[in-house]
mmCIF file with all atom_site columns, C-alpha atoms and ligand atoms in Angstrom:
data_model
loop_
_atom_site.group_PDB
_atom_site.id
_atom_site.type_symbol
_atom_site.label_atom_id
_atom_site.label_alt_id
_atom_site.label_comp_id
_atom_site.label_asym_id
_atom_site.label_entity_id
_atom_site.label_seq_id
_atom_site.pdbx_PDB_ins_code
_atom_site.Cartn_x
_atom_site.Cartn_y
_atom_site.Cartn_z
_atom_site.occupancy
_atom_site.B_iso_or_equiv
_atom_site.pdbx_formal_charge
_atom_site.auth_seq_id
_atom_site.auth_comp_id
_atom_site.auth_asym_id
_atom_site.auth_atom_id
_atom_site.pdbx_PDB_model_num
ATOM   1   C CA . ALA A 1 1   ? -0.871  -19.423 -1.610  1.00 96.00 ? 1   ALA A CA 1
ATOM   2   C CA . PRO A 1 2   ? -3.387  -17.185 -2.125  1.00 98.00 ? 2   PRO A CA 1
ATOM   3   C CA . SER A 1 3   ? -2.813  -13.654 -2.853  1.00 98.00 ? 3   SER A CA 1
ATOM   4   C CA . LEU A 1 4   ? -4.746  -10.805 -1.353  1.00 98.00 ? 4   LEU A CA 1
ATOM   5   C CA . PHE A 1 5   ? -7.105  -9.088  -4.267  1.00 98.00 ? 5   PHE A CA 1
ATOM   6   C CA . ASP A 1 6   ? -7.879  -10.027 -7.972  1.00 98.00 ? 6   ASP A CA 1
ATOM   7   C CA . GLU A 1 7   ? -4.238  -9.335  -9.339  1.00 97.00 ? 7   GLU A CA 1
ATOM   8   C CA . ARG A 1 8   ? -6.759  -8.558  -12.874 1.00 96.00 ? 8   ARG A CA 1
ATOM   9   C CA . LEU A 1 9   ? -6.686  -5.102  -10.971 1.00 97.00 ? 9   LEU A CA 1
ATOM   10  C CA . LEU A 1 10  ? -3.456  -4.175  -11.303 1.00 98.00 ? 10  LEU A CA 1
ATOM   11  C CA . PRO A 1 11  ? -2.778  -1.909  -14.240 1.00 96.00 ? 11  PRO A CA 1
ATOM   12  C CA . ASN A 1 12  ? -1.065  -3.147  -17.130 1.00 93.00 ? 12  ASN A CA 1
ATOM   13  C CA . ASN A 1 13  ? -0.523  0.632   -18.402 1.00 94.00 ? 13  ASN A CA 1
ATOM   14  C CA . ILE A 1 14  ? 2.734   0.709   -16.403 1.00 94.00 ? 14  ILE A CA 1
ATOM   15  C CA . SER A 1 15  ? 5.854   0.168   -16.754 1.00 94.00 ? 15  SER A CA 1
ATOM   16  C CA . ILE A 1 16  ? 8.251   -2.771  -14.648 1.00 96.00 ? 16  ILE A CA 1
ATOM   17  C CA . PRO A 1 17  ? 11.827  -2.835  -14.648 1.00 96.00 ? 17  PRO A CA 1
ATOM   18  C CA . ASP A 1 18  ? 12.795  -5.817  -16.549 1.00 97.00 ? 18  ASP A CA 1
ATOM   19  C CA . GLY A 1 19  ? 13.759  -8.667  -13.083 1.00 98.00 ? 19  GLY A CA 1
ATOM   20  C CA . PHE A 1 20  ? 10.867  -7.175  -11.451 1.00 98.00 ? 20  PHE A CA 1
ATOM   21  C CA . ARG A 1 21  ? 6.935   -7.933  -10.444 1.00 97.00 ? 21  ARG A CA 1
ATOM   22  C CA . LEU A 1 22  ? 4.373   -6.194  -9.439  1.00 98.00 ? 22  LEU A CA 1
ATOM   23  C CA . ARG A 1 23  ? 1.502   -8.697  -7.505  1.00 98.00 ? 23  ARG A CA 1
ATOM   24  C CA . PRO A 1 24  ? -0.761  -7.998  -4.718  1.00 98.00 ? 24  PRO A CA 1
ATOM   25  C CA . LEU A 1 25  ? 0.412   -9.787  -1.342  1.00 99.00 ? 25  LEU A CA 1
ATOM   26  C CA . ARG A 1 26  ? 0.225   -13.505 -0.624  1.00 98.00 ? 26  ARG A CA 1
ATOM   27  C CA . ARG A 1 27  ? -0.134  -15.091 2.688   1.00 98.00 ? 27  ARG A CA 1
ATOM   28  C CA . ASP A 1 28  ? 2.937   -16.566 3.055   1.00 98.00 ? 28  ASP A CA 1
ATOM   29  C CA . ASP A 1 29  ? 4.180   -13.152 1.977   1.00 98.00 ? 29  ASP A CA 1
ATOM   30  C CA . PHE A 1 30  ? 6.076   -12.951 6.113   1.00 98.00 ? 30  PHE A CA 1
ATOM   31  C CA . GLY A 1 31  ? 9.137   -10.844 4.681   1.00 97.00 ? 31  GLY A CA 1
ATOM   32  C CA . TYR A 1 32  ? 7.368   -8.172  3.943   1.00 98.00 ? 32  TYR A CA 1
ATOM   33  C CA . LEU A 1 33  ? 6.971   -7.542  7.724   1.00 98.00 ? 33  LEU A CA 1
ATOM   34  C CA . GLU A 1 34  ? 10.641  -6.827  7.062   1.00 98.00 ? 34  GLU A CA 1
ATOM   35  C CA . LEU A 1 35  ? 10.241  -4.153  4.358   1.00 98.00 ? 35  LEU A CA 1
ATOM   36  C CA . LEU A 1 36  ? 7.548   -2.839  6.964   1.00 98.00 ? 36  LEU A CA 1
ATOM   37  C CA . LYS A 1 37  ? 10.127  -2.153  9.773   1.00 98.00 ? 37  LYS A CA 1
ATOM   38  C CA . GLN A 1 38  ? 12.052  0.118   7.159   1.00 98.00 ? 38  GLN A CA 1
ATOM   39  C CA . LEU A 1 39  ? 8.720   2.485   7.410   1.00 97.00 ? 39  LEU A CA 1
ATOM   40  C CA . THR A 1 40  ? 8.441   2.307   10.891  1.00 98.00 ? 40  THR A CA 1
ATOM   41  C CA . SER A 1 41  ? 7.255   -0.261  14.145  1.00 98.00 ? 41  SER A CA 1
ATOM   42  C CA . VAL A 1 42  ? 6.536   -3.781  13.388  1.00 98.00 ? 42  VAL A CA 1
ATOM   43  C CA . GLY A 1 43  ? 7.174   -5.539  16.940  1.00 98.00 ? 43  GLY A CA 1
ATOM   44  C CA . PHE A 1 44  ? 7.073   -8.965  16.803  1.00 97.00 ? 44  PHE A CA 1
ATOM   45  C CA . ILE A 1 45  ? 4.718   -10.879 14.831  1.00 98.00 ? 45  ILE A CA 1
ATOM   46  C CA . ASN A 1 46  ? 4.545   -14.399 14.430  1.00 98.00 ? 46  ASN A CA 1
ATOM   47  C CA . GLN A 1 47  ? 3.787   -16.441 11.354  1.00 98.00 ? 47  GLN A CA 1
ATOM   48  C CA . LEU A 1 48  ? 0.173   -17.100 12.867  1.00 98.00 ? 48  LEU A CA 1
ATOM   49  C CA . GLU A 1 49  ? -0.468  -13.696 13.073  1.00 98.00 ? 49  GLU A CA 1
ATOM   50  C CA . PHE A 1 50  ? 1.046   -12.543 9.918   1.00 98.00 ? 50  PHE A CA 1
ATOM   51  C CA . ARG A 1 51  ? -1.644  -15.015 8.116   1.00 98.00 ? 51  ARG A CA 1
ATOM   52  C CA . LYS A 1 52  ? -4.643  -14.180 10.682  1.00 98.00 ? 52  LYS A CA 1
ATOM   53  C CA . ARG A 1 53  ? -4.363  -10.652 10.077  1.00 98.00 ? 53  ARG A CA 1
ATOM   54  C CA . PHE A 1 54  ? -3.830  -11.823 5.668   1.00 98.00 ? 54  PHE A CA 1
ATOM   55  C CA . ASP A 1 55  ? -7.271  -13.196 6.190   1.00 98.00 ? 55  ASP A CA 1
ATOM   56  C CA . ALA A 1 56  ? -8.935  -10.671 8.083   1.00 98.00 ? 56  ALA A CA 1
ATOM   57  C CA . MET A 1 57  ? -7.979  -7.933  5.604   1.00 98.00 ? 57  MET A CA 1
ATOM   58  C CA . LYS A 1 58  ? -8.897  -9.884  2.964   1.00 98.00 ? 58  LYS A CA 1
ATOM   59  C CA . ARG A 1 59  ? -12.070 -11.184 4.131   1.00 98.00 ? 59  ARG A CA 1
ATOM   60  C CA . ALA A 1 60  ? -12.334 -6.799  5.194   1.00 98.00 ? 60  ALA A CA 1
ATOM   61  C CA . LYS A 1 61  ? -12.492 -6.708  1.132   1.00 98.00 ? 61  LYS A CA 1
ATOM   62  C CA . SER A 1 62  ? -10.565 -2.939  1.332   1.00 98.00 ? 62  SER A CA 1
ATOM   63  C CA . TYR A 1 63  ? -7.240  -3.630  1.238   1.00 98.00 ? 63  TYR A CA 1
ATOM   64  C CA . TYR A 1 64  ? -4.920  -3.473  -1.680  1.00 98.00 ? 64  TYR A CA 1
ATOM   65  C CA . VAL A 1 65  ? -1.154  -4.092  -0.940  1.00 99.00 ? 65  VAL A CA 1
ATOM   66  C CA . VAL A 1 66  ? 1.100   -4.218  -3.405  1.00 98.00 ? 66  VAL A CA 1
ATOM   67  C CA . VAL A 1 67  ? 4.545   -5.631  -3.744  1.00 98.00 ? 67  VAL A CA 1
ATOM   68  C CA . LEU A 1 68  ? 7.099   -4.806  -6.101  1.00 98.00 ? 68  LEU A CA 1
ATOM   69  C CA . GLU A 1 69  ? 8.966   -8.350  -6.124  1.00 98.00 ? 69  GLU A CA 1
ATOM   70  C CA . GLN A 1 70  ? 12.891  -9.009  -7.070  1.00 98.00 ? 70  GLN A CA 1
ATOM   71  C CA . ILE A 1 71  ? 12.243  -12.737 -9.068  1.00 98.00 ? 71  ILE A CA 1
ATOM   72  C CA . GLY A 1 72  ? 15.090  -13.558 -8.668  1.00 96.00 ? 72  GLY A CA 1
ATOM   73  C CA . SER A 1 73  ? 15.281  -13.512 -5.412  1.00 97.00 ? 73  SER A CA 1
ATOM   74  C CA . SER A 1 74  ? 11.807  -13.867 -4.671  1.00 97.00 ? 74  SER A CA 1
ATOM   75  C CA . LYS A 1 75  ? 12.501  -10.774 -2.406  1.00 98.00 ? 75  LYS A CA 1
ATOM   76  C CA . ILE A 1 76  ? 9.552   -7.404  -1.303  1.00 98.00 ? 76  ILE A CA 1
ATOM   77  C CA . VAL A 1 77  ? 11.495  -4.507  -1.846  1.00 98.00 ? 77  VAL A CA 1
ATOM   78  C CA . GLY A 1 78  ? 9.138   -2.656  -2.690  1.00 98.00 ? 78  GLY A CA 1
ATOM   79  C CA . ALA A 1 79  ? 5.380   -1.924  -1.259  1.00 98.00 ? 79  ALA A CA 1
ATOM   80  C CA . ALA A 1 80  ? 2.235   0.124   -1.186  1.00 98.00 ? 80  ALA A CA 1
ATOM   81  C CA . THR A 1 81  ? -1.282  -0.376  0.400   1.00 98.00 ? 81  THR A CA 1
ATOM   82  C CA . LEU A 1 82  ? -4.829  1.251   -0.943  1.00 98.00 ? 82  LEU A CA 1
ATOM   83  C CA . LEU A 1 83  ? -7.313  0.970   1.853   1.00 98.00 ? 83  LEU A CA 1
ATOM   84  C CA . ILE A 1 84  ? -10.762 2.207   0.403   1.00 98.00 ? 84  ILE A CA 1
ATOM   85  C CA . GLU A 1 85  ? -13.675 3.220   2.872   1.00 98.00 ? 85  GLU A CA 1
ATOM   86  C CA . PHE A 1 86  ? -16.776 2.951   2.721   1.00 98.00 ? 86  PHE A CA 1
ATOM   87  C CA . LYS A 1 87  ? -18.833 6.268   2.642   1.00 98.00 ? 87  LYS A CA 1
ATOM   88  C CA . TYR A 1 88  ? -23.020 7.218   2.945   1.00 98.00 ? 88  TYR A CA 1
ATOM   89  C CA . ILE A 1 89  ? -21.186 10.774  1.711   1.00 98.00 ? 89  ILE A CA 1
ATOM   90  C CA . HIS A 1 90  ? -21.055 11.583  -1.588  1.00 98.00 ? 90  HIS A CA 1
ATOM   91  C CA . GLU A 1 91  ? -23.745 8.862   -2.805  1.00 98.00 ? 91  GLU A CA 1
ATOM   92  C CA . ALA A 1 92  ? -22.752 6.272   -0.474  1.00 98.00 ? 92  ALA A CA 1
ATOM   93  C CA . GLY A 1 93  ? -19.321 7.504   -2.235  1.00 98.00 ? 93  GLY A CA 1
ATOM   94  C CA . GLN A 1 94  ? -15.844 5.480   -1.829  1.00 98.00 ? 94  GLN A CA 1
ATOM   95  C CA . ARG A 1 95  ? -12.428 6.756   -0.389  1.00 98.00 ? 95  ARG A CA 1
ATOM   96  C CA . GLY A 1 96  ? -9.292  5.906   -1.194  1.00 98.00 ? 96  GLY A CA 1
ATOM   97  C CA . ARG A 1 97  ? -6.165  5.867   1.838   1.00 98.00 ? 97  ARG A CA 1
ATOM   98  C CA . ILE A 1 98  ? -2.710  5.462   0.392   1.00 98.00 ? 98  ILE A CA 1
ATOM   99  C CA . GLU A 1 99  ? -0.880  3.454   3.356   1.00 98.00 ? 99  GLU A CA 1
ATOM   100 C CA . ASP A 1 100 ? 2.341   2.207   3.877   1.00 98.00 ? 100 ASP A CA 1
ATOM   101 C CA . VAL A 1 101 ? 4.561   3.603   1.053   1.00 98.00 ? 101 VAL A CA 1
ATOM   102 C CA . VAL A 1 102 ? 7.877   1.942   1.483   1.00 98.00 ? 102 VAL A CA 1
ATOM   103 C CA . VAL A 1 103 ? 10.667  0.767   -0.773  1.00 98.00 ? 103 VAL A CA 1
ATOM   104 C CA . ASP A 1 104 ? 13.845  -1.072  0.493   1.00 98.00 ? 104 ASP A CA 1
ATOM   105 C CA . ALA A 1 105 ? 16.773  1.087   1.331   1.00 97.00 ? 105 ALA A CA 1
ATOM   106 C CA . VAL A 1 106 ? 19.079  -0.171  -1.320  1.00 97.00 ? 106 VAL A CA 1
ATOM   107 C CA . MET A 1 107 ? 16.497  0.268   -3.754  1.00 97.00 ? 107 MET A CA 1
ATOM   108 C CA . ARG A 1 108 ? 15.549  3.769   -3.682  1.00 91.00 ? 108 ARG A CA 1
ATOM   109 C CA . GLY A 1 109 ? 16.906  5.843   -6.771  1.00 94.00 ? 109 GLY A CA 1
ATOM   110 C CA . LYS A 1 110 ? 15.151  3.074   -8.938  1.00 96.00 ? 110 LYS A CA 1
ATOM   111 C CA . LYS A 1 111 ? 11.580  5.465   -8.732  1.00 97.00 ? 111 LYS A CA 1
ATOM   112 C CA . PHE A 1 112 ? 9.635   2.577   -7.407  1.00 98.00 ? 112 PHE A CA 1
ATOM   113 C CA . GLY A 1 113 ? 8.317   5.116   -5.155  1.00 98.00 ? 113 GLY A CA 1
ATOM   114 C CA . VAL A 1 114 ? 6.936   6.806   -8.263  1.00 98.00 ? 114 VAL A CA 1
ATOM   115 C CA . LEU A 1 115 ? 6.105   3.288   -9.767  1.00 98.00 ? 115 LEU A CA 1
ATOM   116 C CA . LEU A 1 116 ? 3.953   2.693   -6.901  1.00 98.00 ? 116 LEU A CA 1
ATOM   117 C CA . ASN A 1 117 ? 2.268   5.715   -6.342  1.00 98.00 ? 117 ASN A CA 1
ATOM   118 C CA . GLU A 1 118 ? 1.036   5.437   -10.079 1.00 98.00 ? 118 GLU A CA 1
ATOM   119 C CA . VAL A 1 119 ? -0.568  2.430   -9.466  1.00 98.00 ? 119 VAL A CA 1
ATOM   120 C CA . LEU A 1 120 ? -2.098  3.151   -6.526  1.00 98.00 ? 120 LEU A CA 1
ATOM   121 C CA . VAL A 1 121 ? -3.484  6.210   -8.211  1.00 98.00 ? 121 VAL A CA 1
ATOM   122 C CA . ASP A 1 122 ? -4.733  4.032   -11.143 1.00 98.00 ? 122 ASP A CA 1
ATOM   123 C CA . MET A 1 123 ? -6.699  1.247   -9.140  1.00 98.00 ? 123 MET A CA 1
ATOM   124 C CA . ALA A 1 124 ? -8.429  3.887   -6.396  1.00 98.00 ? 124 ALA A CA 1
ATOM   125 C CA . LYS A 1 125 ? -10.066 5.330   -9.532  1.00 97.00 ? 125 LYS A CA 1
ATOM   126 C CA . LEU A 1 126 ? -10.376 1.919   -11.474 1.00 97.00 ? 126 LEU A CA 1
ATOM   127 C CA . ILE A 1 127 ? -12.187 1.434   -8.187  1.00 97.00 ? 127 ILE A CA 1
ATOM   128 C CA . GLY A 1 128 ? -14.252 4.752   -8.230  1.00 98.00 ? 128 GLY A CA 1
ATOM   129 C CA . VAL A 1 129 ? -12.868 6.956   -5.092  1.00 98.00 ? 129 VAL A CA 1
ATOM   130 C CA . TYR A 1 130 ? -14.326 10.011  -5.273  1.00 98.00 ? 130 TYR A CA 1
ATOM   131 C CA . LYS A 1 131 ? -11.259 11.310  -3.070  1.00 98.00 ? 131 LYS A CA 1
ATOM   132 C CA . LEU A 1 132 ? -7.741  10.611  -2.485  1.00 98.00 ? 132 LEU A CA 1
ATOM   133 C CA . SER A 1 133 ? -5.454  10.659  0.630   1.00 98.00 ? 133 SER A CA 1
ATOM   134 C CA . LEU A 1 134 ? -2.624  10.076  2.135   1.00 98.00 ? 134 LEU A CA 1
ATOM   135 C CA . GLU A 1 135 ? -0.198  11.397  5.347   1.00 97.00 ? 135 GLU A CA 1
ATOM   136 C CA . CYS A 1 136 ? 3.733   11.739  5.310   1.00 97.00 ? 136 CYS A CA 1
ATOM   137 C CA . LYS A 1 137 ? 6.508   14.258  5.687   1.00 95.00 ? 137 LYS A CA 1
ATOM   138 C CA . THR A 1 138 ? 6.597   17.802  5.583   1.00 95.00 ? 138 THR A CA 1
ATOM   139 C CA . GLU A 1 139 ? 9.752   17.158  3.865   1.00 97.00 ? 139 GLU A CA 1
ATOM   140 C CA . LEU A 1 140 ? 7.635   14.151  1.442   1.00 97.00 ? 140 LEU A CA 1
ATOM   141 C CA . ILE A 1 141 ? 4.866   17.177  0.290   1.00 97.00 ? 141 ILE A CA 1
ATOM   142 C CA . PRO A 1 142 ? 6.641   17.510  -2.546  1.00 97.00 ? 142 PRO A CA 1
ATOM   143 C CA . PHE A 1 143 ? 7.273   14.071  -3.759  1.00 97.00 ? 143 PHE A CA 1
ATOM   144 C CA . TYR A 1 144 ? 3.665   13.766  -3.180  1.00 98.00 ? 144 TYR A CA 1
ATOM   145 C CA . GLU A 1 145 ? 2.004   16.627  -5.335  1.00 97.00 ? 145 GLU A CA 1
ATOM   146 C CA . LYS A 1 146 ? 3.565   15.291  -8.398  1.00 97.00 ? 146 LYS A CA 1
ATOM   147 C CA . PHE A 1 147 ? 1.475   11.959  -8.125  1.00 97.00 ? 147 PHE A CA 1
ATOM   148 C CA . GLY A 1 148 ? -1.618  14.977  -8.202  1.00 97.00 ? 148 GLY A CA 1
ATOM   149 C CA . TYR A 1 149 ? -2.479  15.866  -4.194  1.00 98.00 ? 149 TYR A CA 1
ATOM   150 C CA . SER A 1 150 ? -2.362  19.069  -2.800  1.00 96.00 ? 150 SER A CA 1
ATOM   151 C CA . LYS A 1 151 ? -1.879  20.089  1.044   1.00 95.00 ? 151 LYS A CA 1
ATOM   152 C CA . ASN A 1 152 ? -5.000  20.917  2.109   1.00 94.00 ? 152 ASN A CA 1
ATOM   153 C CA . LEU A 1 153 ? -6.717  19.778  5.568   1.00 92.00 ? 153 LEU A CA 1
ATOM   154 C CA . HIS A 1 154 ? -4.683  19.637  8.990   1.00 94.00 ? 154 HIS A CA 1
ATOM   155 C CA . PHE A 1 155 ? -3.785  16.072  10.038  1.00 95.00 ? 155 PHE A CA 1
ATOM   156 C CA . LEU A 1 156 ? -4.441  15.705  13.519  1.00 96.00 ? 156 LEU A CA 1
ATOM   157 C CA . ASP A 1 157 ? -4.055  12.260  15.508  1.00 96.00 ? 157 ASP A CA 1
ATOM   158 C CA . GLN A 1 158 ? -3.470  11.115  18.361  1.00 97.00 ? 158 GLN A CA 1
ATOM   159 C CA . ARG A 1 159 ? -1.080  7.993   19.959  1.00 97.00 ? 159 ARG A CA 1
ATOM   160 C CA . PHE A 1 160 ? -2.309  5.687   22.403  1.00 98.00 ? 160 PHE A CA 1
HETATM 161 C C1 . 16G B 2 .   ? 3.693   6.936   6.748   1.00 69.21 ? 201 16G B C1 1
HETATM 162 C C2 . 16G B 2 .   ? 2.923   6.774   6.460   1.00 69.21 ? 201 16G B C2 1
HETATM 163 C C3 . 16G B 2 .   ? 1.739   5.658   6.980   1.00 69.21 ? 201 16G B C3 1
HETATM 164 C C4 . 16G B 2 .   ? 1.944   5.205   8.234   1.00 69.21 ? 201 16G B C4 1
HETATM 165 C C5 . 16G B 2 .   ? 2.998   5.496   9.023   1.00 69.21 ? 201 16G B C5 1
HETATM 166 C C6 . 16G B 2 .   ? 3.435   4.686   9.899   1.00 69.21 ? 201 16G B C6 1
HETATM 167 C C7 . 16G B 2 .   ? 2.470   6.761   3.686   1.00 69.21 ? 201 16G B C7 1
HETATM 168 C C8 . 16G B 2 .   ? 2.213   8.118   2.648   1.00 69.21 ? 201 16G B C8 1
HETATM 169 N N1 . 16G B 2 .   ? 2.439   6.534   4.799   1.00 69.21 ? 201 16G B N1 1
HETATM 170 O O1 . 16G B 2 .   ? 2.609   8.191   7.927   1.00 69.21 ? 201 16G B O1 1
HETATM 171 O O2 . 16G B 2 .   ? 0.995   5.524   6.001   1.00 69.21 ? 201 16G B O2 1
HETATM 172 O O3 . 16G B 2 .   ? 1.460   4.683   8.475   1.00 69.21 ? 201 16G B O3 1
HETATM 173 O O4 . 16G B 2 .   ? 4.425   6.339   8.506   1.00 69.21 ? 201 16G B O4 1
HETATM 174 O O5 . 16G B 2 .   ? 4.215   5.641   11.134  1.00 69.21 ? 201 16G B O5 1
HETATM 175 O O6 . 16G B 2 .   ? 3.144   5.446   3.006   1.00 69.21 ? 201 16G B O6 1
HETATM 176 P P1 . 16G B 2 .   ? 3.835   6.002   12.639  1.00 69.21 ? 201 16G B P1 1
HETATM 177 O O7 . 16G B 2 .   ? 4.275   4.061   12.895  1.00 69.21 ? 201 16G B O7 1
HETATM 178 O O8 . 16G B 2 .   ? 4.272   6.875   13.208  1.00 69.21 ? 201 16G B O8 1
HETATM 179 O O9 . 16G B 2 .   ? 1.470   6.036   12.413  1.00 69.21 ? 201 16G B O9 1
#
């Protein structure tokens, strides 16, 4: 099945524990949705809709969904997304956003969250973003500060 992005973009200087591998999301990774349900509401998405959304993300060329696969079970046990936004400001610069960081509850305590964040920060630097940001719950601020972020602007949202 096709990958969302060229896997050569993944950093090779970050060590992955034995039995696991890091790779781009693939078009047949329907199981990714089960993992996302541990982050927030996913609702019902069938395989056709999954593939349509994958195709749209691939066409956009700015979605880097990285998954951590348990090799034996082929299960996706962690994932995180880097999204690249095109700008006019900062000399037609690019802004990076980290989204949908999730690690399977039974895989906690293995520093997989740290691993995924390090990988995406490296990729963002390689791509050449002028700034990288994310939104998180208050209690996760100390965790994210370890990767170089600082609490700066306020984040406002509205729900529909
Ligand atoms: C968190 C996530 C965000 C995700 C949102 C979903 C990180 C760093 N942040 O803010 O990416 O989209 O949760 O929650 O992973 P929602 O369903 O309330 O929007």
